[in-house]
Coordinates of C-alpha atoms in Angstrom, one line a residue:
X1 CA -183.9 32.4 -218.0
X2 CA -181.5 31.1 -220.7
X3 CA -178.4 29.1 -219.7
X4 CA -175.6 27.5 -221.6
X5 CA -175.2 23.8 -221.2
X6 CA -171.6 23.6 -220.1
X7 CA -171.1 20.1 -221.7
X8 CA -172.6 20.9 -225.1
X9 CA -172.2 24.7 -225.2
X10 CA -175.8 25.0 -226.4
X11 CA -178.6 27.2 -225.0
X12 CA -181.3 25.8 -222.8
X13 CA -184.3 27.6 -221.2
X14 CA -185.1 27.0 -217.5
X15 CA -187.5 28.4 -215.0
X16 CA -185.2 30.4 -212.8
X17 CA -187.6 30.2 -209.9
X18 CA -188.8 26.6 -210.0
X19 CA -185.8 24.7 -211.6
X20 CA -182.9 26.5 -209.9
X21 CA -180.1 24.4 -211.5
X22 CA -176.6 24.8 -210.3
X23 CA -175.0 27.4 -212.6
X24 CA -171.9 29.5 -212.8
X25 CA -172.0 33.1 -214.2
X26 CA -169.5 35.2 -216.1
X27 CA -168.6 38.8 -215.5
X28 CA -166.6 40.7 -218.1
X29 CA -166.3 43.8 -220.2
X30 CA -167.7 43.7 -223.7
X31 CA -165.3 43.8 -226.7
X32 CA -165.6 43.5 -230.5
X33 CA -167.4 40.5 -232.0
X34 CA -169.1 39.1 -228.8
X35 CA -171.1 36.0 -229.2
X36 CA -174.8 37.0 -229.4
X37 CA -178.0 35.3 -228.5
X38 CA -178.7 34.9 -232.2
X39 CA -175.3 33.2 -232.7
X40 CA -176.0 30.7 -229.8
X41 CA -179.6 30.1 -231.0
X42 CA -178.3 29.2 -234.5
X43 CA -175.8 26.8 -233.0
X44 CA -178.3 25.2 -230.6
X45 CA -180.8 24.6 -233.5
X46 CA -178.0 23.2 -235.7
X47 CA -178.6 25.9 -238.3
X48 CA -174.9 26.6 -238.1
X49 CA -172.5 23.6 -237.9
X50 CA -169.3 25.6 -238.4
X51 CA -167.0 25.7 -235.4
X52 CA -166.7 29.2 -233.8
X53 CA -163.4 30.9 -234.7
X54 CA -164.0 34.4 -233.3
X55 CA -161.8 35.3 -230.3
X56 CA -164.9 36.0 -228.1
X57 CA -165.9 32.3 -228.4
X58 CA -163.0 31.5 -226.0
X59 CA -165.0 33.3 -223.2
X60 CA -167.8 30.8 -223.7
X61 CA -165.5 27.8 -223.9
X62 CA -163.5 28.8 -220.8
X63 CA -166.6 29.7 -218.8
X64 CA -168.0 26.2 -219.6
X65 CA -164.7 24.5 -218.7
X66 CA -164.5 26.4 -215.4
X67 CA -168.2 25.7 -214.6
X68 CA -167.7 22.0 -214.9
X69 CA -164.6 22.1 -212.7
X70 CA -166.9 23.6 -210.0
X71 CA -169.5 20.9 -210.6
X72 CA -171.9 23.3 -212.3
X73 CA -173.7 22.0 -215.4
X74 CA -174.7 25.4 -216.7
X75 CA -173.2 28.8 -217.1
X76 CA -174.8 32.2 -217.8
X77 CA -173.1 34.8 -220.0
X78 CA -174.9 38.2 -220.6
X79 CA -173.8 38.6 -224.3
X80 CA -175.6 35.5 -225.4
X81 CA -178.1 34.5 -222.7
X82 CA -180.4 37.5 -223.2
X83 CA -182.6 37.9 -226.3
X84 CA -182.1 41.7 -226.7
X85 CA -184.4 41.7 -229.8
X86 CA -187.3 41.2 -227.4
X87 CA -187.9 44.3 -225.3
X88 CA -190.0 42.3 -222.8
X89 CA -187.2 39.8 -222.3
X90 CA -184.6 42.5 -222.1
X91 CA -186.6 44.3 -219.4
X92 CA -187.1 41.1 -217.4
X93 CA -183.4 40.3 -217.6
X94 CA -182.3 43.7 -216.4
X95 CA -184.7 43.6 -213.5
X96 CA -183.6 40.0 -212.6
X97 CA -179.9 40.3 -213.2
X98 CA -178.9 41.1 -209.7
X99 CA -180.8 38.0 -208.4
X100 CA -179.2 35.8 -211.1
X101 CA -175.7 36.9 -209.9
X102 CA -176.7 36.4 -206.3
X103 CA -178.0 32.9 -206.9
X104 CA -175.0 31.7 -209.0
X105 CA -172.7 29.1 -207.4
X106 CA -169.7 31.1 -208.5
X107 CA -168.9 34.1 -210.6
X108 CA -165.9 34.1 -212.9
X109 CA -164.5 37.6 -213.6
X110 CA -162.5 37.7 -216.8
X111 CA -160.1 40.7 -216.9
X112 CA -159.0 40.9 -220.5
X113 CA -156.5 43.7 -219.8
X114 CA -154.6 42.1 -216.9
X115 CA -151.7 39.6 -216.7
X116 CA -151.4 37.3 -213.7
X117 CA -147.6 37.7 -213.3
X118 CA -147.9 41.2 -211.8
X119 CA -148.1 42.6 -208.3
X120 CA -151.8 43.4 -208.1
X121 CA -151.5 45.2 -204.9
X122 CA -149.3 47.9 -206.4
X123 CA -150.8 51.3 -206.6
X124 CA -150.6 51.5 -210.4
X125 CA -151.0 47.8 -211.2
X126 CA -152.9 46.5 -214.2
X127 CA -155.4 44.9 -211.9
X128 CA -156.3 48.2 -210.2
X129 CA -156.4 50.0 -213.6
X130 CA -158.6 47.3 -215.2
X131 CA -161.5 48.6 -217.2
X132 CA -163.7 46.2 -215.3
X133 CA -163.7 48.4 -212.2
X134 CA -164.9 51.4 -214.3
X135 CA -168.0 50.0 -215.9
X136 CA -171.5 50.4 -214.4
X137 CA -172.9 46.9 -214.8
X138 CA -169.9 45.3 -213.1
X139 CA -170.8 46.9 -209.8
X140 CA -173.6 44.6 -209.1
X141 CA -171.6 41.7 -210.5
X142 CA -168.9 42.4 -207.8
X143 CA -171.4 42.7 -204.9
X144 CA -174.1 40.1 -205.6
X145 CA -172.2 36.8 -205.9
X146 CA -171.1 35.0 -202.7
X147 CA -168.1 33.4 -204.4
X148 CA -166.2 35.4 -207.0
X149 CA -162.9 34.6 -208.6
X150 CA -160.8 36.8 -210.8
X151 CA -159.0 35.5 -213.9
X152 CA -156.5 37.3 -216.1
X153 CA -156.6 37.6 -219.9
X154 CA -155.1 34.0 -220.3
X155 CA -157.7 32.6 -217.8
X156 CA -155.1 32.1 -215.1
X157 CA -156.3 32.6 -211.6
X158 CA -155.6 36.0 -210.0
X159 CA -157.4 35.5 -206.7
X160 CA -160.8 35.5 -205.0
X161 CA -162.9 38.3 -203.5
X162 CA -162.6 36.7 -200.1
X163 CA -158.8 37.0 -200.2
X164 CA -158.0 39.6 -197.6
X165 CA -155.1 41.2 -199.6
X166 CA -157.0 41.4 -202.8
X167 CA -160.1 42.6 -201.0
X168 CA -158.1 45.6 -199.7
X169 CA -157.0 46.5 -203.2
X170 CA -160.6 46.2 -204.5
X171 CA -161.8 48.5 -201.7
X172 CA -159.3 51.1 -202.5
X173 CA -160.1 51.0 -206.2
X174 CA -163.9 51.0 -205.9
X175 CA -164.4 53.1 -202.7
X176 CA -166.5 50.3 -201.3
X177 CA -165.9 49.5 -197.6
X178 CA -164.3 46.1 -197.1
X179 CA -167.3 45.1 -195.0
X180 CA -169.4 44.8 -198.1
X181 CA -166.8 42.9 -200.0
X182 CA -166.4 40.1 -197.4
X183 CA -169.0 37.3 -198.1
X184 CA -168.6 36.1 -194.5
X185 CA -170.5 39.3 -193.4
X186 CA -173.6 38.4 -195.4
X187 CA -174.4 35.1 -193.6
X188 CA -176.7 36.6 -191.0
X189 CA -178.8 38.4 -193.6
X190 CA -181.7 36.9 -195.6
X191 CA -180.6 38.6 -198.8
X192 CA -177.7 40.5 -200.3
X193 CA -180.0 43.6 -200.6
X194 CA -180.7 43.5 -196.9
X195 CA -177.0 43.3 -196.2
X196 CA -176.1 46.1 -198.6
X197 CA -178.8 48.3 -197.0
X198 CA -176.6 48.7 -194.0
X199 CA -174.9 51.4 -196.2
X200 CA -176.9 54.6 -196.6
X201 CA -178.5 55.3 -200.0
X202 CA -175.9 58.0 -200.6
X203 CA -173.0 55.6 -199.8
X204 CA -174.4 53.0 -202.2
X205 CA -174.7 55.6 -205.0
X206 CA -171.2 56.7 -204.3
X207 CA -170.0 53.2 -205.4
X208 CA -171.2 54.0 -208.9
X209 CA -169.7 57.6 -209.0
X210 CA -166.6 56.7 -210.9
X211 CA -168.3 54.2 -213.3
X212 CA -169.6 54.6 -216.9
X213 CA -172.1 52.9 -219.1
X214 CA -172.4 53.1 -222.9
X215 CA -175.9 54.3 -222.7
X216 CA -176.9 57.1 -220.3
X217 CA -180.0 55.2 -219.1
X218 CA -178.0 52.2 -218.1
X219 CA -176.3 54.3 -215.3
X220 CA -179.7 53.9 -213.6
X221 CA -180.7 50.5 -214.7
X222 CA -177.4 48.9 -213.5
X223 CA -178.3 50.0 -210.0
X224 CA -181.8 48.5 -209.8
X225 CA -180.7 45.3 -208.0
X226 CA -178.6 47.1 -205.4
X227 CA -181.7 49.0 -204.3
X228 CA -184.1 46.1 -205.0
X229 CA -186.1 48.3 -207.4
X230 CA -188.1 47.2 -210.5
X231 CA -189.0 49.9 -213.1
X232 CA -189.6 49.9 -216.8
X233 CA -186.8 50.5 -219.2
X234 CA -187.3 53.6 -221.4
X235 CA -184.2 53.9 -223.6
X236 CA -184.1 57.4 -225.0
X237 CA -184.9 59.2 -221.8
X238 CA -181.2 59.9 -221.0
X239 CA -180.4 61.2 -217.5
X240 CA -184.1 61.2 -216.6
X241 CA -183.7 57.5 -215.9
X242 CA -181.4 58.2 -213.0
X243 CA -183.8 60.7 -211.6
X244 CA -186.6 58.2 -212.0
X245 CA -184.6 55.7 -210.1
X246 CA -184.2 58.1 -207.2
X247 CA -188.0 58.7 -207.2
X248 CA -188.5 55.0 -206.9
X249 CA -186.0 54.7 -204.1
X250 CA -187.9 57.5 -202.2
X251 CA -191.1 55.4 -202.4
X252 CA -189.6 52.6 -200.4
X253 CA -186.8 54.2 -198.3
X254 CA -187.0 57.2 -196.0
X255 CA -183.2 57.7 -196.0
X256 CA -182.6 61.4 -196.3
X257 CA -179.0 60.9 -197.5
X258 CA -180.5 60.7 -201.1
X259 CA -180.5 64.5 -200.9
X260 CA -176.8 64.8 -200.0
X261 CA -175.6 64.8 -203.6
X262 CA -173.0 67.5 -204.3
X263 CA -171.5 67.1 -200.8
X264 CA -167.8 68.2 -200.6
X265 CA -167.6 68.6 -204.4
X266 CA -165.6 71.4 -206.2
X267 CA -167.8 74.4 -206.7
X268 CA -167.4 74.4 -210.5
X269 CA -168.6 70.8 -210.8
X270 CA -172.0 72.0 -209.6
X271 CA -172.5 74.8 -212.1
X272 CA -172.8 72.7 -215.3
X273 CA -176.4 71.4 -214.9
X274 CA -179.0 71.7 -217.6
X275 CA -181.4 72.9 -214.9
X276 CA -180.8 75.9 -212.6
X277 CA -182.3 73.9 -209.6
X278 CA -182.9 70.3 -209.0
X279 CA -184.2 68.1 -206.1
X280 CA -182.4 65.0 -207.4
X281 CA -178.9 64.4 -208.9
X282 CA -178.5 63.8 -212.6
X283 CA -175.7 61.3 -212.2
X284 CA -174.2 59.1 -209.5
X285 CA -170.9 61.1 -209.8
X286 CA -172.5 63.8 -207.6
X287 CA -172.4 61.3 -204.7
X288 CA -168.7 60.5 -205.0
X289 CA -167.8 62.0 -201.6
X290 CA -170.8 60.5 -199.7
X291 CA -169.1 57.4 -198.6
X292 CA -169.0 58.5 -195.0
X293 CA -172.7 59.7 -194.9
X294 CA -174.8 57.6 -192.5
X295 CA -178.4 57.9 -191.3
X296 CA -178.7 59.2 -187.8
X297 CA -181.2 60.6 -185.3
X298 CA -181.5 64.3 -184.7
X299 CA -181.6 64.7 -180.9
X300 CA -184.7 66.7 -179.8
X301 CA -186.4 66.3 -183.2
X302 CA -188.5 63.7 -185.0
X303 CA -186.8 62.1 -187.9
X304 CA -187.3 64.1 -191.1
X305 CA -190.1 62.8 -193.4
X306 CA -190.5 63.6 -197.0
X307 CA -192.7 62.7 -200.0
X308 CA -192.7 63.6 -203.7
X309 CA -195.7 65.2 -205.4
X310 CA -196.5 67.1 -208.5
X311 CA -195.1 70.4 -207.2
X312 CA -192.0 69.0 -205.6
X313 CA -190.6 67.4 -202.5
X314 CA -192.6 68.0 -199.3
X315 CA -190.3 67.7 -196.3
X316 CA -190.8 68.1 -192.6
X317 CA -187.5 68.6 -190.8
X318 CA -185.5 71.1 -188.6
X319 CA -185.1 74.3 -190.5
X320 CA -182.9 77.3 -189.7
X321 CA -183.4 80.6 -191.5
X322 CA -180.2 82.6 -192.3
X323 CA -180.0 85.7 -190.1
X324 CA -178.0 87.7 -192.7
X325 CA -179.8 86.7 -195.9
X326 CA -183.6 86.9 -196.1
X327 CA -183.9 84.3 -198.9
X328 CA -181.6 81.6 -197.5
X329 CA -182.5 78.7 -195.2
X330 CA -181.0 75.4 -194.1
X331 CA -182.7 72.1 -193.7
X332 CA -180.9 69.6 -191.4
X333 CA -181.3 66.1 -192.8
X334 CA -181.5 62.9 -190.8
X335 CA -178.0 61.9 -191.6
X336 CA -174.4 62.7 -190.6
X337 CA -170.8 62.3 -191.6
X338 CA -168.7 59.7 -189.9
X339 CA -164.9 60.1 -190.5
X340 CA -163.3 57.0 -192.1
X341 CA -161.2 56.4 -188.9
X342 CA -164.4 56.1 -186.9
X343 CA -166.6 54.0 -189.2
X344 CA -165.9 50.8 -187.4
X345 CA -167.1 52.3 -184.1
X346 CA -170.6 52.9 -182.8
X347 CA -171.4 56.6 -183.3
X348 CA -173.8 57.2 -180.4
X349 CA -172.2 60.4 -179.2
X350 CA -174.6 62.9 -180.8
X351 CA -172.8 65.9 -179.3
X352 CA -169.7 65.2 -181.4
X353 CA -171.6 64.3 -184.5
X354 CA -171.7 66.4 -187.6
X355 CA -175.1 66.6 -189.4
X356 CA -175.7 67.2 -193.0
X357 CA -177.4 70.5 -193.8
X358 CA -178.9 71.5 -197.2
X359 CA -179.0 75.2 -198.1
X360 CA -182.2 76.3 -199.9
X361 CA -183.3 79.5 -201.6
X362 CA -186.8 80.7 -201.0
X363 CA -189.3 81.8 -203.7
X364 CA -188.7 85.4 -202.7
X365 CA -185.4 85.3 -204.5
X366 CA -186.9 84.1 -207.7
X367 CA -188.8 85.7 -210.6
X368 CA -191.2 84.2 -213.1
X369 CA -191.1 84.4 -216.8
X370 CA -193.1 87.5 -216.7
X371 CA -190.6 89.1 -214.3
X372 CA -192.9 88.8 -211.2
X373 CA -191.3 87.9 -207.9
X374 CA -192.2 84.4 -206.8
X375 CA -193.6 84.9 -203.2
X376 CA -195.3 81.6 -202.4
X377 CA -194.8 81.1 -198.7
X378 CA -193.0 77.9 -197.6
X379 CA -191.7 77.1 -201.1
X380 CA -188.0 76.8 -201.8
X381 CA -185.6 75.9 -204.6
X382 CA -182.5 73.8 -204.4
X383 CA -180.0 75.6 -206.8
X384 CA -177.5 73.2 -208.2
X385 CA -174.7 75.4 -206.7
X386 CA -176.0 74.9 -203.1
X387 CA -173.7 72.2 -201.7
X388 CA -174.7 70.2 -198.6
X389 CA -172.6 71.2 -195.6
X390 CA -171.8 69.8 -192.2
X391 CA -173.2 71.5 -189.1
X392 CA -172.8 70.8 -185.4
X393 CA -175.3 70.2 -182.6
X394 CA -175.1 73.9 -181.7
X395 CA -176.4 74.7 -185.2
X396 CA -179.1 72.1 -185.0
X397 CA -180.4 73.4 -181.7
X398 CA -181.2 76.7 -183.3
X399 CA -183.4 75.1 -185.9
X400 CA -187.2 74.8 -185.7
X401 CA -189.3 71.9 -186.9
X402 CA -191.1 73.1 -190.1
X403 CA -192.7 71.8 -193.2
X404 CA -191.7 73.1 -196.6
X405 CA -191.8 72.3 -200.2
X406 CA -188.7 72.1 -202.5
X407 CA -190.0 72.9 -205.9
X408 CA -189.3 70.6 -208.9
X409 CA -186.9 71.9 -211.4
X410 CA -188.4 74.5 -213.7
X411 CA -187.1 75.4 -217.1
X412 CA -184.7 78.4 -217.0
X413 CA -187.2 80.4 -219.0
X414 CA -190.0 79.8 -216.4
X415 CA -188.5 80.6 -213.0
X416 CA -185.0 82.0 -212.3
X417 CA -183.2 83.2 -209.2
X418 CA -182.5 86.9 -209.5
X419 CA -178.9 87.8 -210.1
X420 CA -176.7 90.8 -209.2
X421 CA -174.7 92.6 -211.9
X422 CA -171.5 90.9 -210.6
X423 CA -169.7 87.8 -211.6
X424 CA -167.1 86.0 -209.4
X425 CA -164.5 83.6 -210.9
X426 CA -161.5 81.6 -209.9
X427 CA -158.5 81.7 -212.1
X428 CA -156.8 78.3 -212.3
X429 CA -153.0 78.3 -212.3
X430 CA -150.2 76.0 -211.3
X431 CA -150.5 77.5 -207.8
X432 CA -154.3 77.6 -207.5
X433 CA -156.9 75.0 -208.2
X434 CA -160.6 74.9 -207.4
X435 CA -159.9 72.2 -204.8
X436 CA -158.1 74.9 -202.7
X437 CA -161.5 76.5 -202.2
X438 CA -162.9 74.6 -199.1
X439 CA -165.8 76.8 -198.1
X440 CA -167.9 79.6 -199.5
X441 CA -170.5 81.7 -197.7
X442 CA -173.2 82.4 -198.6
X443 CA -173.6 79.7 -201.3
X444 CA -173.1 81.3 -204.7
X445 CA -173.0 80.1 -208.4
X446 CA -169.3 80.5 -208.8
X447 CA -168.3 80.9 -211.6
X448 CA -171.3 82.9 -212.6
X449 CA -173.4 86.0 -211.9
X450 CA -173.9 86.2 -208.2
X451 CA -177.4 85.4 -206.8
X452 CA -179.3 88.1 -205.0
X453 CA -180.1 86.4 -201.6
X454 CA -181.6 89.4 -199.9
X455 CA -178.7 90.5 -197.8
X456 CA -180.3 92.3 -194.8
X457 CA -179.6 96.0 -194.2
X458 CA -178.4 95.5 -190.7
X459 CA -175.6 93.4 -192.1
X460 CA -174.9 95.3 -195.3
X461 CA -172.5 97.8 -193.7
X462 CA -171.0 95.4 -191.1
X463 CA -167.7 96.6 -189.6
X464 CA -167.1 98.9 -192.6
X465 CA -169.0 101.7 -190.8
X466 CA -167.8 100.8 -187.3
X467 CA -166.0 103.9 -185.9
X468 CA -163.7 101.6 -183.8
X469 CA -162.3 100.1 -187.0
X470 CA -160.2 101.9 -189.6
X471 CA -162.1 104.0 -192.1
X472 CA -162.7 101.6 -195.0
X473 CA -163.1 104.5 -197.5
X474 CA -159.6 105.8 -196.9
X475 CA -157.6 102.6 -196.4
X476 CA -155.9 100.7 -199.2
X477 CA -158.1 97.6 -198.9
X478 CA -161.1 99.3 -200.4
X479 CA -161.4 100.7 -203.9
X480 CA -164.3 102.6 -205.4
X481 CA -164.8 102.1 -209.1
X482 CA -166.3 105.2 -210.7
X483 CA -168.5 104.4 -213.6
X484 CA -168.9 108.0 -214.6
X485 CA -165.1 108.6 -214.6
X486 CA -165.5 111.1 -211.8
X487 CA -163.5 110.9 -208.5
X488 CA -165.5 111.6 -205.4
X489 CA -163.5 109.7 -202.8
X490 CA -163.9 111.4 -199.5
X491 CA -167.4 112.6 -200.1
X492 CA -169.7 112.5 -197.2
X493 CA -172.1 110.3 -199.1
X494 CA -169.4 107.5 -199.0
X495 CA -170.3 106.8 -195.4
X496 CA -173.7 105.8 -196.6
X497 CA -172.6 103.3 -199.2
X498 CA -174.0 99.8 -198.8
X499 CA -172.7 96.6 -200.4
X500 CA -175.3 94.4 -202.1
X501 CA -173.1 91.2 -201.8
X502 CA -170.6 90.0 -199.4
X503 CA -168.9 86.7 -200.2
X504 CA -166.4 84.9 -197.9
X505 CA -164.1 82.4 -199.5
X506 CA -161.9 80.1 -197.4
X507 CA -158.7 78.9 -199.2
X508 CA -156.5 76.1 -197.9
X509 CA -153.2 75.4 -199.6
X510 CA -151.6 73.4 -196.7
X511 CA -152.1 72.8 -193.0
X512 CA -150.2 76.0 -192.3
X513 CA -151.4 78.1 -195.3
X514 CA -155.1 78.9 -194.8
X515 CA -156.7 82.2 -195.8
X516 CA -160.1 84.0 -195.8
X517 CA -160.9 86.3 -198.7
X518 CA -163.8 88.7 -198.2
X519 CA -165.3 90.4 -201.2
X520 CA -168.0 93.1 -201.0
X521 CA -169.7 94.4 -204.1
X522 CA -172.3 97.1 -204.4
X523 CA -174.0 99.9 -206.3
X524 CA -174.2 103.6 -205.4
X525 CA -175.2 106.6 -207.4
X526 CA -172.8 106.6 -210.3
X527 CA -170.4 104.2 -208.7
X528 CA -169.7 100.5 -208.3
X529 CA -168.1 99.5 -205.0
X530 CA -165.5 96.8 -204.7
X531 CA -164.0 95.9 -201.3
X532 CA -161.5 93.1 -200.8
X533 CA -159.5 91.8 -197.8
X534 CA -157.4 88.8 -197.1
X535 CA -157.0 87.3 -193.7
X536 CA -154.7 84.5 -192.5
X537 CA -156.4 81.7 -190.5
X538 CA -155.0 79.6 -187.8
X539 CA -157.4 76.8 -188.4
X540 CA -159.6 75.5 -191.2
X541 CA -163.0 77.3 -191.3
X542 CA -166.1 75.4 -192.3
X543 CA -169.5 76.7 -193.4
X544 CA -170.7 77.1 -189.9
X545 CA -167.7 79.2 -189.0
X546 CA -168.2 81.5 -191.9
X547 CA -171.9 81.7 -191.1
X548 CA -171.1 82.8 -187.6
X549 CA -168.5 85.3 -188.8
X550 CA -171.1 86.8 -191.2
X551 CA -173.4 87.4 -188.2
X552 CA -170.8 88.8 -185.8
X553 CA -168.6 90.6 -188.4
X554 CA -165.8 90.1 -185.8
X555 CA -162.6 89.7 -187.8
X556 CA -160.3 90.5 -184.8
X557 CA -159.5 86.8 -184.4
X558 CA -157.9 86.8 -187.9
X559 CA -154.7 88.4 -189.0
X560 CA -155.2 90.9 -191.8
X561 CA -152.6 90.9 -194.6
X562 CA -151.1 93.9 -196.3
X563 CA -152.2 94.8 -199.8
X564 CA -150.8 96.4 -202.9
X565 CA -153.4 97.8 -205.3
X566 CA -153.7 99.7 -208.5
X567 CA -157.2 100.6 -209.8
X568 CA -159.3 97.5 -209.5
X569 CA -156.3 95.2 -208.9
X570 CA -155.4 93.9 -205.5
X571 CA -152.4 91.8 -204.5
X572 CA -152.0 90.2 -201.0
X573 CA -148.7 88.5 -200.1
X574 CA -149.3 85.2 -198.3
X575 CA -146.5 86.1 -195.9
X576 CA -143.6 88.4 -195.6
X577 CA -141.1 86.0 -197.0
X578 CA -143.2 84.5 -199.8
X579 CA -143.2 85.8 -203.4
X580 CA -146.6 84.1 -203.9
X581 CA -149.7 86.4 -203.8
X582 CA -153.4 86.0 -203.6
X583 CA -154.8 88.4 -206.2
X584 CA -158.2 89.9 -206.9
X585 CA -158.9 91.9 -210.1
X586 CA -162.0 93.9 -210.8
X587 CA -163.0 94.4 -214.4
X588 CA -165.9 96.4 -215.7
X589 CA -168.0 94.9 -218.4
X590 CA -171.0 96.2 -220.3
X591 CA -173.7 94.8 -218.1
X592 CA -172.0 92.4 -215.6
X593 CA -168.8 93.4 -213.8
X594 CA -166.3 90.6 -212.9
X595 CA -164.0 89.9 -210.0
X596 CA -161.3 87.3 -210.7
X597 CA -159.5 85.7 -207.8
X598 CA -156.2 83.8 -208.4
X599 CA -152.9 82.9 -206.9
X600 CA -149.6 83.8 -208.8
X601 CA -146.0 84.5 -208.3
X602 CA -145.7 88.2 -207.4
X603 CA -146.0 90.2 -210.6
X604 CA -146.9 87.2 -212.7
X605 CA -150.6 87.8 -212.9
X606 CA -152.3 87.6 -216.3

């Protein structure tokens, strides 16, 4: 371990295990012209006698000055205390860095973009907006030291991490619970890692969700210390480094929350993957909403166990097969969601707990490169568009303990999920954003060609053929698109039409404006079928509500809204007084037809 002698500003080498000198440590963001190991080595060996004039040298001088004021004879600065020309030394430093910050007497945080004469607790203060809070490496530098003091660009004191007011601001900016920012809470633990392990794997990864690194690989390497992982550095592997980190975590931690990535994320954010399916997340940002995910027991079941092998992830856990779709199943993980208001309380009331469930698609929905259907029993895929959802104890009790295999990601040319000739899209507008979509059933790759999940025949007609309901083929909510330009509405064969896909979309615009859109799409001889309805909801519907509704097809509890239509265009007014309408438009393409859903002022659709 290289240190700077605070009195002479020259490099010295110490054994960080045996010698353990008192040293301070600097945390900062890199800028232009930083002092390098080569610069310091030249100075220490008297090759260069010229005084340092570059601005970055002030970081070294001020760090040494502050170290001496805290009775530390040495200081460590990452820019010049690591010989990055040596790959072995660089790897040792990266694997040891968390420990070095943990053992430092004090950490000085220099915020080059902050002035001290500001109110740092303001929502838009320079302190909260500092670049330091957005960098990957500074996460461990915030968590590891027991004593940490912030300084502004002129090296004036801003405050310490253990300051209650400042700690609250840091928690809001970083998404880290104040418990893990208060050094007093770590006293009873033997190490910082043991202390941080009180947070689930998913929660710890969520702390890095909004951070960035210059090199893609460093997004994994900067988290090694937080998980007490050592692994070789392979610069050039890109996002594979983060997946490799997750595999290493699996070897030492049985926390199922690692599989919760994508929870509560906007649908479109999950359709941009390079792979069609993936067991592991490609980036910490997919854990951004996992702060409230905690490990928990599953009453009546053994804790889920899993292991990674050549074919994929073998997992033994409660599994529930979807009643309405032959190729859809749900694995209930050994973790649940604790609302922020309850995180300080002991969550032992399992009956009121919400468990995390992961939708999976069986091999029966897939085809190989040769076009053959993949029929391997007990093997599943995790499509990137299958978001983890919350389910109740009632849902859990229906599950059966099974063992299955989640296949590793295959290239798109090798194995793909079969698609229907329909594409569903949301049209963003000032009135409609993707965050208004709070639940979709069944999981579907929106925007994109809809997956064929094996909708069972007993549910393909649903209430459409129920004689007690209005005749769907004569009411204004159903339109038949004739691909051969013939019109046969009213034919007897219409009563036999089956929809291939039914998608339920729950929209929430406010506490009083919640709606359910149902879309049915199908093929018949010479026809494409498009059915669309809009219902007003009195409460927010989650995945489990939509799942139950798909089984019962009982929409009487919801208020159906009136519709205007012309051809494949449908417009549903949100209420009698409003000029705002939910609109669905069907357009016929050469091979894949599209349904576009949006919200516009009445008559303003594009």
